Each structure stands twice: as structure tokens, then as C-alpha cells.
């Protein structure tokens, strides 16, 4: 498959990129973002630009891609709802709508979060915005899947870009193996996360629902796959 990847500089995006470059199922990856990746690979082409949603400026033909893995996002900490909505909802839909219109056969995977509010009416600002984003993506005429990870453990040299996440893993990282033993489906590795995205976009994969929780992501991400 040919893959569009947004947000490859973040921890989750890095994990997805790594697995895409290793997977026999992926022929090419176009990574769109605001900053260079510092990665070179025969499968990879980068589009570095200020507005990631400007597909025309990136020279992207939506009909040429089988899947879009949308890992672009920010923490809501310290942000007002209008600002968070602009980054989380407006930018995502600005990418998704033209892709769906031009290529309804595409698989679009959006990184949401465990605790997202599908009713769009809860008290948590980030959960409402994520819920609105999920709901509107699922209305578009492509194969949309919403990933709601819980705790994602970076592995295989994948860094955590966000300062809050780095502090979290520095302080609580040693407890993650214990959490995995007590609640194995609460923790997902960055490797399993990337492999699950590829599985969802691969023909013949049995997918339980359009909204995938940690247990679903773990199951898809630990199934046998072929790698280079």
C-alpha cells in the first residue's frame, strides 16, 4: 500500500513511521509535517511545509494513496477550547475532506484518545473536541477508523517529543511493566500501535469496530506480520 502519514515527528507518528518502513505491506510513505524528520529511506518522501493541510502545495494526488495515518495532534494542557479545536478539529478535517472526496476507497486512521466523548457534551474540553472530530470523520465517505490508545510505551528507540510525556516516562516508566501485568490491555507499545495501523488498512483484516480501544489495538498490533 501507499501511505500518507501526518505527524511523524511525534512519538506515535515515529512509531507508525518505523513500522511502515519495515513492513512488506507498505510500498511507499509520504510524510507531511512542519519540521524535517531527519530520516532517510528508499520508501520515504518528506513534504515539509507550514500548512500540512495544503495537499496541492505538497504535490499530493489523493487518489494515489491507499491509506492516511493521521497522528498529528497536541496536548490540550494550557490551551483554550477555540485554540485546541483549531489544531485538533479544523486541521484534521481540512486534510480529511478532500481525501474522502477524491478517494472514497481510502482508509483513514485518526489518533484520538481513551476517554473521548462521543456525545460532544461532557465537561472535559479535549474529550468533547476529539468526540466531534471522530463523529465528523466517520460521516465522510471513506473507511474511517478512530484509534483510542490508553498508555503508549515508546520502544525500539522511538522518542517522546512532548515534554509532559518525557517527564511521565522518566518518573513512571519503571512502573509500566507492572501495569502491563495487572492490566495488559491498558498499555500499548509504539511498535504495536504502528503495526495495528497497518493491519487496519490491509485487505482481509477482521476489524471489530470503527472506534478501536486499547484491547483492539493491542490485538491488531501483535498479530504476525512480515517485515523487511
XYZ file of C-alpha atoms in Angstrom:
228
model
C 0.000 0.000 0.000
C 0.969 3.649 -0.443
C 0.614 5.642 2.785
C 0.173 9.297 3.703
C 1.457 9.998 7.210
C 0.766 13.170 9.194
C 2.520 13.886 12.480
C 5.551 11.642 12.007
C 7.714 13.763 14.340
C 5.637 12.874 17.407
C 6.097 9.748 19.481
C 3.116 7.899 17.999
C 3.897 9.087 14.487
C 7.512 7.946 14.833
C 6.306 4.517 15.866
C 3.957 4.346 12.886
C 6.685 5.527 10.506
C 9.135 2.920 11.786
C 6.673 0.089 11.236
C 5.646 1.371 7.802
C 9.266 1.430 6.649
C 9.805 -2.104 7.976
C 6.584 -3.644 6.661
C 6.375 -5.616 3.422
C 2.767 -4.432 3.163
C 3.826 -0.797 2.671
C 5.360 0.201 -0.657
C 5.823 3.920 -0.010
C 5.296 6.580 2.660
C 4.802 10.308 2.172
C 5.280 12.108 5.497
C 3.703 15.567 5.709
C 4.646 17.933 8.516
C 6.120 21.237 9.612
C 9.582 20.006 10.603
C 12.071 17.613 8.963
C 12.251 14.054 10.242
C 15.968 13.525 9.873
C 15.238 10.083 8.426
C 16.333 8.713 5.066
C 14.815 5.601 3.489
C 14.073 4.428 -0.072
C 10.352 4.169 0.753
C 10.103 7.632 2.316
C 9.388 11.044 0.811
C 9.020 14.126 3.032
C 6.821 17.178 2.483
C 7.865 19.898 4.943
C 5.542 22.916 4.883
C 3.892 25.413 7.216
C 0.359 24.248 6.455
C 0.176 20.432 6.475
C -3.384 20.543 5.110
C -2.316 22.127 1.803
C -2.166 18.930 -0.220
C -1.729 20.773 -3.509
C 1.411 22.537 -2.242
C 2.797 19.156 -1.209
C 2.163 17.768 -4.690
C -0.129 15.091 -3.273
C -2.678 13.364 -5.509
C -5.264 11.953 -3.052
C -6.235 9.191 -5.464
C -2.688 7.768 -5.372
C -2.826 6.610 -1.738
C -4.412 3.613 -0.091
C -4.253 4.891 3.492
C -3.790 8.031 5.536
C -2.447 7.662 9.074
C -3.230 10.895 10.903
C -1.065 11.133 14.032
C -0.854 14.926 14.168
C -2.009 16.392 17.462
C -1.197 18.430 20.555
C -1.794 18.239 24.276
C -4.737 20.311 25.475
C -2.861 21.367 28.627
C -2.910 25.153 28.920
C -4.933 25.619 25.736
C -8.295 27.343 25.330
C -11.025 25.384 23.584
C -11.002 27.553 20.454
C -7.252 27.103 20.022
C -7.369 23.364 20.700
C -10.290 22.933 18.304
C -8.394 24.768 15.559
C -5.485 22.319 15.785
C -7.438 19.154 16.560
C -10.673 19.535 14.592
C -10.195 22.188 11.899
C -6.812 20.979 10.662
C -7.829 17.313 10.698
C -10.996 17.905 8.691
C -9.135 20.199 6.288
C -6.965 17.175 5.433
C -9.698 14.529 5.555
C -12.432 16.156 3.479
C -10.501 16.459 0.199
C -9.064 12.972 0.666
C -12.528 11.486 1.139
C -13.961 13.387 -1.814
C -11.198 12.284 -4.183
C -10.602 8.785 -2.851
C -13.554 7.177 -1.028
C -11.779 3.819 -1.091
C -9.009 5.130 1.148
C -8.547 4.032 4.765
C -8.201 6.999 7.139
C -6.952 6.319 10.668
C -7.203 9.111 13.225
C -5.356 9.093 16.551
C -7.913 10.043 19.174
C -7.666 9.100 22.853
C -9.129 6.858 25.514
C -11.862 8.842 27.238
C -13.022 10.684 24.113
C -16.599 11.939 24.463
C -18.725 10.803 21.528
C -21.714 12.779 22.859
C -19.726 16.042 22.469
C -21.454 17.350 25.621
C -19.223 16.274 28.519
C -17.275 18.506 30.897
C -13.843 17.643 29.512
C -12.876 20.101 26.766
C -10.382 17.861 24.965
C -12.777 14.896 25.058
C -15.607 16.947 23.502
C -13.372 18.238 20.706
C -11.975 14.789 19.996
C -15.519 13.409 20.004
C -16.677 15.996 17.477
C -13.648 15.209 15.316
C -14.322 11.466 15.433
C -18.018 11.887 14.660
C -17.448 14.109 11.643
C -14.674 11.905 10.281
C -16.949 8.874 10.485
C -19.525 10.720 8.378
C -17.077 11.104 5.477
C -17.218 8.630 2.561
C -14.010 6.737 3.237
C -13.096 3.851 5.534
C -12.539 5.758 8.759
C -11.135 4.272 11.967
C -10.580 6.053 15.263
C -7.716 4.807 17.457
C -8.239 5.483 21.167
C -4.985 4.430 22.849
C -4.501 4.418 26.596
C -0.893 4.405 27.811
C 1.574 4.144 24.915
C 5.056 2.951 25.839
C 7.787 4.126 23.415
C 10.066 1.252 22.365
C 12.726 0.470 19.731
C 14.373 3.854 20.126
C 11.204 5.836 19.420
C 11.496 9.145 21.344
C 8.747 11.033 23.123
C 8.601 14.572 21.745
C 6.226 16.165 24.262
C 7.869 17.421 27.461
C 4.966 16.194 29.610
C 5.274 12.694 28.152
C 9.036 12.660 28.692
C 8.547 13.587 32.339
C 5.818 10.938 32.683
C 8.008 8.149 31.319
C 11.067 9.304 33.258
C 9.153 9.195 36.544
C 6.663 6.383 35.973
C 8.369 4.407 33.221
C 9.676 1.730 35.619
C 6.064 1.025 36.658
C 4.869 0.333 33.109
C 5.851 -3.388 33.160
C 3.824 -3.792 36.360
C 0.822 -2.056 34.788
C 1.132 -4.387 31.783
C 0.971 -7.402 34.095
C -2.048 -6.135 36.024
C -3.924 -4.610 33.057
C -2.252 -5.879 29.864
C -4.679 -4.141 27.517
C -4.176 -0.722 29.072
C -0.594 -0.363 27.801
C 0.291 -0.336 24.089
C 3.839 -0.175 22.753
C 4.661 2.257 19.964
C 5.598 -0.793 17.874
C 2.204 -2.471 18.339
C 0.481 0.840 17.677
C 2.188 1.237 14.293
C 1.574 -2.371 13.323
C -2.109 -2.026 14.216
C -2.489 0.932 11.853
C -1.016 -1.091 9.010
C -3.294 -4.019 9.858
C -6.417 -1.851 9.753
C -5.508 -0.649 6.249
C -4.581 -4.128 4.965
C -7.132 -6.140 2.951
C -8.640 -9.087 4.760
C -8.083 -7.847 8.314
C -11.021 -8.506 10.641
C -11.691 -5.167 12.342
C -14.103 -5.215 15.317
C -15.425 -1.641 15.011
C -14.696 1.804 13.617
C -13.694 3.029 17.083
C -10.808 0.941 18.379
C -9.959 0.791 22.075
C -6.648 -0.310 23.646
C -7.545 -4.025 23.626
C -8.453 -3.862 19.931
C -5.242 -2.003 19.061
C -3.143 -4.496 21.019
C -4.794 -7.453 19.286
C -4.248 -5.988 15.822
C -0.733 -4.843 16.656
C 0.512 -8.189 17.953
C -0.744 -10.354 15.082
C 2.022 -11.926 12.937
C 3.249 -9.660 10.111
C 6.044 -9.697 7.556
C 8.872 -7.189 7.928
C 11.922 -6.277 5.898
